[in-house]
CSV table of C-alpha atoms in Angstrom, one decimal:
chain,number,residue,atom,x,y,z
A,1,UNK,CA,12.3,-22.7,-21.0
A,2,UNK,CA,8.9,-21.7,-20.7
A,3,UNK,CA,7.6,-18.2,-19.6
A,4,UNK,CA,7.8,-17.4,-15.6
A,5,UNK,CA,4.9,-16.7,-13.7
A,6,UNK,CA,4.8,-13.3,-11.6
A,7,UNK,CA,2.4,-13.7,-8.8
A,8,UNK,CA,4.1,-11.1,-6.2
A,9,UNK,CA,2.0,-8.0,-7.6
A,10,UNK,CA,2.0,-6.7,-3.5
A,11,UNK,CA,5.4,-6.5,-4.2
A,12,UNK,CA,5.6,-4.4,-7.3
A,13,UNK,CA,3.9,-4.2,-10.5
A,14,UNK,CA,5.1,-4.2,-14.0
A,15,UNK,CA,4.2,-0.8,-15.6
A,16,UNK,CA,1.7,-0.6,-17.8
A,17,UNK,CA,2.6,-0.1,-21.5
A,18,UNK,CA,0.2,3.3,-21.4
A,19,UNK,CA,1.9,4.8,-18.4
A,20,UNK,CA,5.7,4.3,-20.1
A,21,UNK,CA,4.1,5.8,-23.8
A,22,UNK,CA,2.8,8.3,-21.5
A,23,UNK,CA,6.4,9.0,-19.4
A,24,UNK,CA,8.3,9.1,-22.9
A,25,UNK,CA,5.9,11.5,-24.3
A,26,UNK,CA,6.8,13.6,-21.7
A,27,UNK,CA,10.7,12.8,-21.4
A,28,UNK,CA,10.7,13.8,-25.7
A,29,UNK,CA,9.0,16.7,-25.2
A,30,UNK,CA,8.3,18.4,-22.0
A,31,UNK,CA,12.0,19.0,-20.5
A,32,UNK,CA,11.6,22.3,-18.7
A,33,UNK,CA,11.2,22.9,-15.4
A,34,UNK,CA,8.0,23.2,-14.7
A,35,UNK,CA,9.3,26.0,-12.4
A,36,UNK,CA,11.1,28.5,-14.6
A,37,UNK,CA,8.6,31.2,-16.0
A,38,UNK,CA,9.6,31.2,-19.8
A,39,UNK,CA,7.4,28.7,-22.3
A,40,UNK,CA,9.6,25.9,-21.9
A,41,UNK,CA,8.5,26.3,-17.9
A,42,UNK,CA,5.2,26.9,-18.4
A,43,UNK,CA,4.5,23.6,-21.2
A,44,UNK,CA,5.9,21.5,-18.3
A,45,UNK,CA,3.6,23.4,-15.4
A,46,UNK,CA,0.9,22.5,-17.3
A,47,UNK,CA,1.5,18.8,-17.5
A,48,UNK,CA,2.3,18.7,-13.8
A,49,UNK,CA,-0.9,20.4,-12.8
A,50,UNK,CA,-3.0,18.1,-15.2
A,51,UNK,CA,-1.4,14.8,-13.5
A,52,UNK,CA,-2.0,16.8,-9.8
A,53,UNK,CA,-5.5,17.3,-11.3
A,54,UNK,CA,-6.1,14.0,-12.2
A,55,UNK,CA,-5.1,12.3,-9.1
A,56,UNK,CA,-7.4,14.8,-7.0
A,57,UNK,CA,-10.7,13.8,-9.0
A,58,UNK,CA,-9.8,9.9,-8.4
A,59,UNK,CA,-9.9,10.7,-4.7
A,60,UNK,CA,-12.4,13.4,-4.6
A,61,UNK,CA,-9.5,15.8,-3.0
A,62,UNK,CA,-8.9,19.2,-4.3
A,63,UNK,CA,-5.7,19.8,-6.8
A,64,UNK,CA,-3.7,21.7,-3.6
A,65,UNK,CA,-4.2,19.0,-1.6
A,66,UNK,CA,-1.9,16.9,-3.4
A,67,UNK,CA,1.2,16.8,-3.2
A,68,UNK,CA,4.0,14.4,-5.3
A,69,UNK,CA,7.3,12.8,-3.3
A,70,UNK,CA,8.7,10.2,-4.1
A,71,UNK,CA,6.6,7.5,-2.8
A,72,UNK,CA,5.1,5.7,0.0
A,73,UNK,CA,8.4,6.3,2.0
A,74,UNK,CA,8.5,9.5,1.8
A,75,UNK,CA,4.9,10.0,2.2
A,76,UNK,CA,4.6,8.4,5.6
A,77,UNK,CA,7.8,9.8,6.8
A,78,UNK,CA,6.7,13.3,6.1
A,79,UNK,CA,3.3,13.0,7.6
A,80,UNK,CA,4.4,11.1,10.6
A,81,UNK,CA,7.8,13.3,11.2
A,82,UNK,CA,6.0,16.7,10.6
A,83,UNK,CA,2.9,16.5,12.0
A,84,UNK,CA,4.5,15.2,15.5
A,85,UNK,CA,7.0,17.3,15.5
A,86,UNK,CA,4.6,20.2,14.4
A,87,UNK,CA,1.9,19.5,17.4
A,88,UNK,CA,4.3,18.9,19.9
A,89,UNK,CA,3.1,21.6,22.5
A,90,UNK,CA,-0.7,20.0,21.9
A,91,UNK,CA,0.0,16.7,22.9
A,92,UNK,CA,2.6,14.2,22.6
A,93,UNK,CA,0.6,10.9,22.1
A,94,UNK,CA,0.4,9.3,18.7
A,95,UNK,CA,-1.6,5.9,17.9
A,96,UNK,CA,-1.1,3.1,15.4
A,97,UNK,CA,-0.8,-0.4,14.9
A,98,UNK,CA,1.7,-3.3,15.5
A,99,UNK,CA,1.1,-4.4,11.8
A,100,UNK,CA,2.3,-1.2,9.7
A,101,UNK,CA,4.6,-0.8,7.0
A,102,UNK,CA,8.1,-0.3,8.1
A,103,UNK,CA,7.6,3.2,6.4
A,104,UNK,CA,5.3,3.9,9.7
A,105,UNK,CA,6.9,1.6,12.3
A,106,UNK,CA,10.2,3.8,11.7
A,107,UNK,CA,9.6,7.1,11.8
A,108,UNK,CA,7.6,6.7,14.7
A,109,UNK,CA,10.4,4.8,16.6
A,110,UNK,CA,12.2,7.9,15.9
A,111,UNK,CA,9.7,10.1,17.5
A,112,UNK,CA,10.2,7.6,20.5
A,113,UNK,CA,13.2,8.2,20.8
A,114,UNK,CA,12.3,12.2,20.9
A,115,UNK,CA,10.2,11.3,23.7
A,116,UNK,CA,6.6,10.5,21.7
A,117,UNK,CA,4.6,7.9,23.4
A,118,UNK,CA,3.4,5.3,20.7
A,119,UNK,CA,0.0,3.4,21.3
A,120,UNK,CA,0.5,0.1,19.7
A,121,UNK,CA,-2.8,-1.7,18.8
A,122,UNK,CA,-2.4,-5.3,18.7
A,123,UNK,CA,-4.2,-7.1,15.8
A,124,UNK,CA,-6.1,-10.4,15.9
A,125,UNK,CA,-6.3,-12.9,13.9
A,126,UNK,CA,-7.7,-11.2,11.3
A,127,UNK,CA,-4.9,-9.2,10.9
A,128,UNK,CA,-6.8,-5.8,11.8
A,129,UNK,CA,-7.9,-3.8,14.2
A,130,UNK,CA,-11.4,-2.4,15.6
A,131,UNK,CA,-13.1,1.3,15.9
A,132,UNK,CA,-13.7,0.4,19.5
A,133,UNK,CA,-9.7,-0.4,20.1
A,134,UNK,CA,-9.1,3.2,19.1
A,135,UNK,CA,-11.5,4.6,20.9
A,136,UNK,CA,-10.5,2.8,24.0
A,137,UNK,CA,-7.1,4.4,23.5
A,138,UNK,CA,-7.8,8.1,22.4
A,139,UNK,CA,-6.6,10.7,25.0
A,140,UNK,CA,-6.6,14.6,25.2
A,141,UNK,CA,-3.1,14.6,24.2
A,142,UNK,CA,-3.6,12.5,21.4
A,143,UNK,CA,-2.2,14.6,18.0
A,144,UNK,CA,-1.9,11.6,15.3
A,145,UNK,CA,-3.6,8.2,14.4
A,146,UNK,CA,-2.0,6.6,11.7
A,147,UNK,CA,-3.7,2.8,10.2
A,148,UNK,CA,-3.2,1.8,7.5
A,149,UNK,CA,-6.1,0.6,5.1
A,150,UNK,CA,-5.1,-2.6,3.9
A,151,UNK,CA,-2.1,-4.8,5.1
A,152,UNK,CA,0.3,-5.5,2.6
A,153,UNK,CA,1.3,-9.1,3.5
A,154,UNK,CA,-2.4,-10.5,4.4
A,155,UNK,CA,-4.6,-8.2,3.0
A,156,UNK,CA,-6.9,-6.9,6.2
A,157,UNK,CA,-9.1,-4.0,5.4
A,158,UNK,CA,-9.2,-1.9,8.5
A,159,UNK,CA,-12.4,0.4,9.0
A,160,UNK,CA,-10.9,3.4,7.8
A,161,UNK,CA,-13.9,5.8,7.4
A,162,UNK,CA,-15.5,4.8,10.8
A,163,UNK,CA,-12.2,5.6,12.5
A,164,UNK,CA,-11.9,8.6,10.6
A,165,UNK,CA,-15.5,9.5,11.6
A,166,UNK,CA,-14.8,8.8,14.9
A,167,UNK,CA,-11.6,11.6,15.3
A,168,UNK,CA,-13.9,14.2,13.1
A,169,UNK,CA,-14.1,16.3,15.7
A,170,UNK,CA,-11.1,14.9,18.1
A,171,UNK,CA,-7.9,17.4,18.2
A,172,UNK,CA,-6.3,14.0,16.6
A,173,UNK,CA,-5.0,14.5,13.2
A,174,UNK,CA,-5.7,11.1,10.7
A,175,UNK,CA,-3.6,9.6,8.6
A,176,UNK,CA,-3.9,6.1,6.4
A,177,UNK,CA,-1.0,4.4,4.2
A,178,UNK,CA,-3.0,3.1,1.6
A,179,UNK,CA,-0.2,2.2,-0.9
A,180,UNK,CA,-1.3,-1.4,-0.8
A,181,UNK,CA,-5.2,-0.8,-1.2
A,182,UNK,CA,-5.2,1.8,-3.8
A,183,UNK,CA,-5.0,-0.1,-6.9
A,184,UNK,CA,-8.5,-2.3,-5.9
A,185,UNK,CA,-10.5,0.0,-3.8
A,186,UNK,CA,-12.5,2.9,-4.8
A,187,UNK,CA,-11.3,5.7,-2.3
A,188,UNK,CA,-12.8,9.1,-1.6
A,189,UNK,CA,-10.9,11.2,1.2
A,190,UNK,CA,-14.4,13.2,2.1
A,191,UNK,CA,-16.0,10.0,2.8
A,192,UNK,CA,-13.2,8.6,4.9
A,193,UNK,CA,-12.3,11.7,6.9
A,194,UNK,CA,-9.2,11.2,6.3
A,195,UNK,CA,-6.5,14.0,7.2
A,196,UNK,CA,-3.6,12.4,5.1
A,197,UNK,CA,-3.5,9.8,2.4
A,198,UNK,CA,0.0,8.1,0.9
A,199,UNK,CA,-0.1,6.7,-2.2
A,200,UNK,CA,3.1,4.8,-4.3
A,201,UNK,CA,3.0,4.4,-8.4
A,202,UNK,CA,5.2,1.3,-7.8
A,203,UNK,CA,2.1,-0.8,-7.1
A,204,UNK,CA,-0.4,0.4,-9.5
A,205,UNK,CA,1.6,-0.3,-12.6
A,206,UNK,CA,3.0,3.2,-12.5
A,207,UNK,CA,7.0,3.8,-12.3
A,208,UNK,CA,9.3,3.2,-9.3
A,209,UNK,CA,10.8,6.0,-7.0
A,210,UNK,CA,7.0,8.4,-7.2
A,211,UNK,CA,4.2,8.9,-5.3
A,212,UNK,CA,2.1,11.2,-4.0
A,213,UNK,CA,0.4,12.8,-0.4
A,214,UNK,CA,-3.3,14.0,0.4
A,215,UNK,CA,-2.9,16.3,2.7
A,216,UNK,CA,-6.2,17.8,3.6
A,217,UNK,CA,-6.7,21.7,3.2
A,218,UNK,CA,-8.0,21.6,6.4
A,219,UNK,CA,-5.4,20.6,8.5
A,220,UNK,CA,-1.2,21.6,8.8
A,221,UNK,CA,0.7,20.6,5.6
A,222,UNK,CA,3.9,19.0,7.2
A,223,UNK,CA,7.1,19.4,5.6
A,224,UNK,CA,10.3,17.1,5.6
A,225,UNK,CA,12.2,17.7,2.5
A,226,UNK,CA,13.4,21.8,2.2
A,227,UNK,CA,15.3,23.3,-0.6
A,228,UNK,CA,13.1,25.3,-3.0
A,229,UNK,CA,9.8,26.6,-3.3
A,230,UNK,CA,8.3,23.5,-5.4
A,231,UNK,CA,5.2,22.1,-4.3
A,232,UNK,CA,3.2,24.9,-3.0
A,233,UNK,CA,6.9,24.9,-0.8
A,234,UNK,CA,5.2,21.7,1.2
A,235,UNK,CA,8.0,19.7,-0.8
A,236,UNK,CA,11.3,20.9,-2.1
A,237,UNK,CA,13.3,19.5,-5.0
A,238,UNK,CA,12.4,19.8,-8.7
A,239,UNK,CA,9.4,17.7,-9.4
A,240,UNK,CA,9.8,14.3,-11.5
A,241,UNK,CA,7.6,15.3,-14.0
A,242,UNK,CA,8.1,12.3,-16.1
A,243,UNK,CA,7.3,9.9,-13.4
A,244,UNK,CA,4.5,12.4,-11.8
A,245,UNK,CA,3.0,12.1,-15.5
A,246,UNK,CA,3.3,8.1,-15.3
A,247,UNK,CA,1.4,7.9,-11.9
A,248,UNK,CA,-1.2,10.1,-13.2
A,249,UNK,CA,-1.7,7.7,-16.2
A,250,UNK,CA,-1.6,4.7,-14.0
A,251,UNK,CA,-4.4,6.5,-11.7
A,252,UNK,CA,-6.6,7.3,-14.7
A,253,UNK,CA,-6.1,3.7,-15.7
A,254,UNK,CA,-7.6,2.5,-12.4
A,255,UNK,CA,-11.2,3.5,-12.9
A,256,UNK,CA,-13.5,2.6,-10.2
A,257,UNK,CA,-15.3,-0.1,-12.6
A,258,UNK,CA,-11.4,-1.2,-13.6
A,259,UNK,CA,-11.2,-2.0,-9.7
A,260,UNK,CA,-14.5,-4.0,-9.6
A,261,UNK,CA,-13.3,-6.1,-12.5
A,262,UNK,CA,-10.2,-6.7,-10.9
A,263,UNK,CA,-11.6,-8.0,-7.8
A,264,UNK,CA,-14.0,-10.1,-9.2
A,265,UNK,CA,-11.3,-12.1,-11.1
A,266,UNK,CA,-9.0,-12.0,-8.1
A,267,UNK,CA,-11.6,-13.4,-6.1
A,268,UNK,CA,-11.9,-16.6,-8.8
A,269,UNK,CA,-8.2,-17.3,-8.7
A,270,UNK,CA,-8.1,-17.2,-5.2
A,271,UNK,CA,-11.3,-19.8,-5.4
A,272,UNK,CA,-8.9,-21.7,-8.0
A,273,UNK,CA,-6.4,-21.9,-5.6
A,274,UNK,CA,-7.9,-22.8,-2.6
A,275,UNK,CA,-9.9,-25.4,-4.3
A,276,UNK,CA,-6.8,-27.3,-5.6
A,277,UNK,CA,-5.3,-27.4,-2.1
A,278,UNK,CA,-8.9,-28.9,-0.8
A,279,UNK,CA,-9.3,-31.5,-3.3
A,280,UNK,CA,-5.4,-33.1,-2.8
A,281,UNK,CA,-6.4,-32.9,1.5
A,282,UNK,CA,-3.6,-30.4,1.7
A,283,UNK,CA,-3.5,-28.6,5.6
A,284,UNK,CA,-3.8,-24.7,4.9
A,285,UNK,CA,-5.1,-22.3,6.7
A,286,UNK,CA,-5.8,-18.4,4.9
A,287,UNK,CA,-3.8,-16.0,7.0
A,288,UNK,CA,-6.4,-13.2,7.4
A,289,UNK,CA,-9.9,-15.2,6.5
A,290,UNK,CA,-11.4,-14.1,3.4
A,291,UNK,CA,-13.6,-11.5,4.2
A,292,UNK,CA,-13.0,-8.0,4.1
A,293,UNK,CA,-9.6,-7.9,2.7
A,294,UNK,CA,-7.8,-6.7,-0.5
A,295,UNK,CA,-8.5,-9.2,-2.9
A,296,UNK,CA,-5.4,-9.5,-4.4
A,297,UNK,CA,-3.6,-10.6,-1.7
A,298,UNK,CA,-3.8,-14.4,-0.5
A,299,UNK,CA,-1.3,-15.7,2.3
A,300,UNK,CA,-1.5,-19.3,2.8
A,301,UNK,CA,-0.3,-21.3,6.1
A,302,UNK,CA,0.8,-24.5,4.7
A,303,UNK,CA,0.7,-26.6,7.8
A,304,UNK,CA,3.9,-28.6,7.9
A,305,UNK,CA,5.9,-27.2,5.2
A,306,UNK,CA,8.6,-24.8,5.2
A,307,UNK,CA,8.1,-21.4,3.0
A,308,UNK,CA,11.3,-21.2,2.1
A,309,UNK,CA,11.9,-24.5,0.7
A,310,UNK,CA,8.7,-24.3,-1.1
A,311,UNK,CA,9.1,-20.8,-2.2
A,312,UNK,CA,12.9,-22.2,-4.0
A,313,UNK,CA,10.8,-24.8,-5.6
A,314,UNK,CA,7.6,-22.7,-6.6
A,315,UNK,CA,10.6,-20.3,-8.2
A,316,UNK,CA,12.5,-23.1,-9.8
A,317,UNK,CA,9.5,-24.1,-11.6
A,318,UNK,CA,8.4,-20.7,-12.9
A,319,UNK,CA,6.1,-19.1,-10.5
A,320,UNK,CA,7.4,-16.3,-8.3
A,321,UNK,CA,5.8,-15.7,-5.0
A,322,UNK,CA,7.0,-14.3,-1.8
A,323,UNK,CA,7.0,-15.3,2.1
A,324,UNK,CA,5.6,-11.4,2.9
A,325,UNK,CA,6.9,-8.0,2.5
A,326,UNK,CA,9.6,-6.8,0.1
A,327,UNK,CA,11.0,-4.0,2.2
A,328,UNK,CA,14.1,-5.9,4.0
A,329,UNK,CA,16.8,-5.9,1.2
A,330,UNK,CA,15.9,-8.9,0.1
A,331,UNK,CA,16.9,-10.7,3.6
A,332,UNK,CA,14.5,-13.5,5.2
A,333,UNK,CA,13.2,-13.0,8.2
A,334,UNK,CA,10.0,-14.1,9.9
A,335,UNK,CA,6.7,-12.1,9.2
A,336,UNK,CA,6.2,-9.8,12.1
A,337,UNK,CA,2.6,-9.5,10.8
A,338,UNK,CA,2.3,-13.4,11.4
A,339,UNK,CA,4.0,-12.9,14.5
A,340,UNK,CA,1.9,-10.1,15.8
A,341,UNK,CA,-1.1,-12.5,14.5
A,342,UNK,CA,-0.3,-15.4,16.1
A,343,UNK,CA,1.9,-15.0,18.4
A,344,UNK,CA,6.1,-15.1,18.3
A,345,UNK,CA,5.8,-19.1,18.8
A,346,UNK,CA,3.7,-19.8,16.2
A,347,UNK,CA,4.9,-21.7,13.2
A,348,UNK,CA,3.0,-19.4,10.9
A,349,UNK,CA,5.3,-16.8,10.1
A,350,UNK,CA,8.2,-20.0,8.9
A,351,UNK,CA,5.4,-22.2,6.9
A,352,UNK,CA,2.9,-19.3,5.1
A,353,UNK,CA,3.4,-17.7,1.5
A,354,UNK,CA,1.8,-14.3,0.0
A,355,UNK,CA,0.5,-14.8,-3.5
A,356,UNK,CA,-0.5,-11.6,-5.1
A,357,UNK,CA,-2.6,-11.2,-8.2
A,358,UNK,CA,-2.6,-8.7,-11.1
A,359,UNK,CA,-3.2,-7.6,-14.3
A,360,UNK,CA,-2.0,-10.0,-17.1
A,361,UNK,CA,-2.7,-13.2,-15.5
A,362,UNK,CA,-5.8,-15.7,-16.6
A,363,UNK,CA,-7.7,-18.4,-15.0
A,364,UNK,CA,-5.9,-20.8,-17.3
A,365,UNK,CA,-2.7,-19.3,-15.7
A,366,UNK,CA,-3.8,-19.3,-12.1
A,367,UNK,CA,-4.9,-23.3,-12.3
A,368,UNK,CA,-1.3,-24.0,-13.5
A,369,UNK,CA,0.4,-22.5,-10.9
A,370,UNK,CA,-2.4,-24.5,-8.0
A,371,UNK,CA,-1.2,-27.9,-10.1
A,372,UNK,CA,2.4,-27.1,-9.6
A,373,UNK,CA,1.3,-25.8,-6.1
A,374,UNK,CA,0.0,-28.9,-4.9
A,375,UNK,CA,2.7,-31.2,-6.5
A,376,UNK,CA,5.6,-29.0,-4.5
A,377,UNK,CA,3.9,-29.6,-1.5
A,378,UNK,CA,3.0,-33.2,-1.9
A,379,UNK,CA,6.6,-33.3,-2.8
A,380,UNK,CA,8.1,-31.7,0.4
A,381,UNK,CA,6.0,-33.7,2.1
A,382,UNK,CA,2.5,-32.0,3.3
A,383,UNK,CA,0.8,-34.4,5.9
């Protein structure tokens, strides 16, 4: 049988053969807690603080302003959580948008239920949202903004650093979940005036279950996890230093012209695809458009066809894509960024697939899986 195809990198992505020489070095060698005081302590310290350090230069953030957890999850949920609860007596009005993570959508439904008042903003077509529908929508009692900077299922880029310019000198605190966008765009907190940043290894080729937080010096560090005094005591719990040493690797990895490249060959696959689907007069659509939007990403409305028949038959031929997001225990259900798209009637959210690119793959590799693209549609029967 011949090899299978990953092309779900949105989903998770394989670690990188550096970052797991990197977590072993570590595991062999470094097994102190990197809290005790004695040498084996202090040898383990001094790794965490270089992976803190190196994450801070790739952001332009300052080493205390980061802080590890472990992962996107946890990230959100502690910055959404604490901050609210934190500025409750300022205000009690918190803005975001119908098309986050479920890491957002959740904790915030919490803070409903604590009597919060959530600001949905409703995406178009696109798949993002505007500077002028915040601004519409900012109040005096407004504490939080949280968008996230690139959608995980179509890819829309929202304008991050013109919103964050915006709330400079608003009482609003800002936050962005940029789990999906970090491992293509160059990011710098100063120039997004950002407040908060989430990060997860998990997508950049770094180990599951570790991640880390931005918080910005200048603003309230918000704590959800309590115990000991690790982490500056913003975050309790012994720190994964292994893991912590793998996102590090995975970060230093990512160089900004390591993005570039990436993009640029994302950007001919995607061509490679979409030209296939032209030439055999195959009705799609590109969920999103194709500007300003991660390049890794491409979610296809294949007019007619139904995802999860063509998702079976793209899997039983060796090519593993996904109908959207990952984060429903592997149960199908339709895309509520589709739906919040184009509407709950549409017939997007039951006839659209997310192909995500990564490292490892070729152009060679990418026109193989449009061929067998094509012939499973033609096969289902694409009018």
């Amino acid at each position: 049988m011949k090899q299978a195809v990953y092309l779900d990198y949105a989903a998770t992505t394989p670690m990188n053969k550096a970052v797991i020489e990197e977590m072993n070095r570590i595991m062999l060698d470094y097994f102190g807690n990197p809290s005790s005081i004695h040498q084996f302590g202090r040898k383990s310290h001094f790794e965490l603080e270089e992976a803190r350090s190196v994450i801070a230069n790739s952001i332009n953030a300052k080493s205390d302003e980061i802080i590890f957890h472990s992962g996107g999850t946890e990230g959100d949920n502690t910055i959404l959580l604490g901050v609210a609860r934190a500025l409750k007596e300022k205000g009690q009005h918190i803005i975001t948008t119908n098309v986050e993570h479920s890491a957002v959508l959740k904790p915030l439904a919490i803070l409903e239920k604590e009597g919060f008042e959530i600001t949905y903003l409703p995406v178009d077509e696109s798949g993002g949202i505007t500077l002028e529908q915040v601004e519409s929508v900012v109040r005096e009692d407004t504490i939080l903004v949280s968008v996230m900077y690139g959608n995980n299922e179509v890819g829309s880029i929202n304008p991050i650093a013109d919103i964050g310019e915006y709330l400079a000198d608003k009482q609003a605190l800002f936050h962005t979940d940029a789990v999906q966008a970090f491992g293509t765009e160059v990011i710098d907190v100063r120039k997004l005036n950002v407040d908060y940043l989430t990060v997860s290894a998990h997508k950049i080729y770094g180990p599951k279950g570790v991640g880390f937080s931005y918080l910005s010096s200048n603003v309230l560090a918000p704590i959800l996890i309590v115990g000991g005094d690790q982490e500056e005591k913003k975050r309790g719990g012994t720190e994964n230093l292994a893991g912590i040493c793998g996102l590090a690797k995975a970060v230093d990895l990512l160089k900004p012209e390591e993005k570039e490249q990436a993009k640029a060959d994302y950007k001919i696959y995607q061509d490679i695809i979409l030209r296939e689907l032209e030439d055999a007069g195959i009705d799609h659509q590109v969920n999103g458009g194709l500007e300003y939007k991660l390049a890794h990403i491409l979610n296809l409305w294949i007019k007619g066809i139904d995802n999860q028949i063509l998702l079976s038959r793209l899997d039983m031929s060796g090519f593993a894509v996904s109908t959207g997001s990952a984060c429903s225990s592997g149960t199908v259900r339709a895309s509520r960024v589709l739906q919040a798209m184009y509407g709950e009637d549409s017939l997007a959210p039951a006839q659209s697939i997310r192909i995500s690119f990564g490292q490892g793959l070729t152009c060679d590799t990418i026109q193989t899986f449009a061929s067998n693209l094509v012939e499973q549609i033609l096969a289902i029967g694409n009018k």
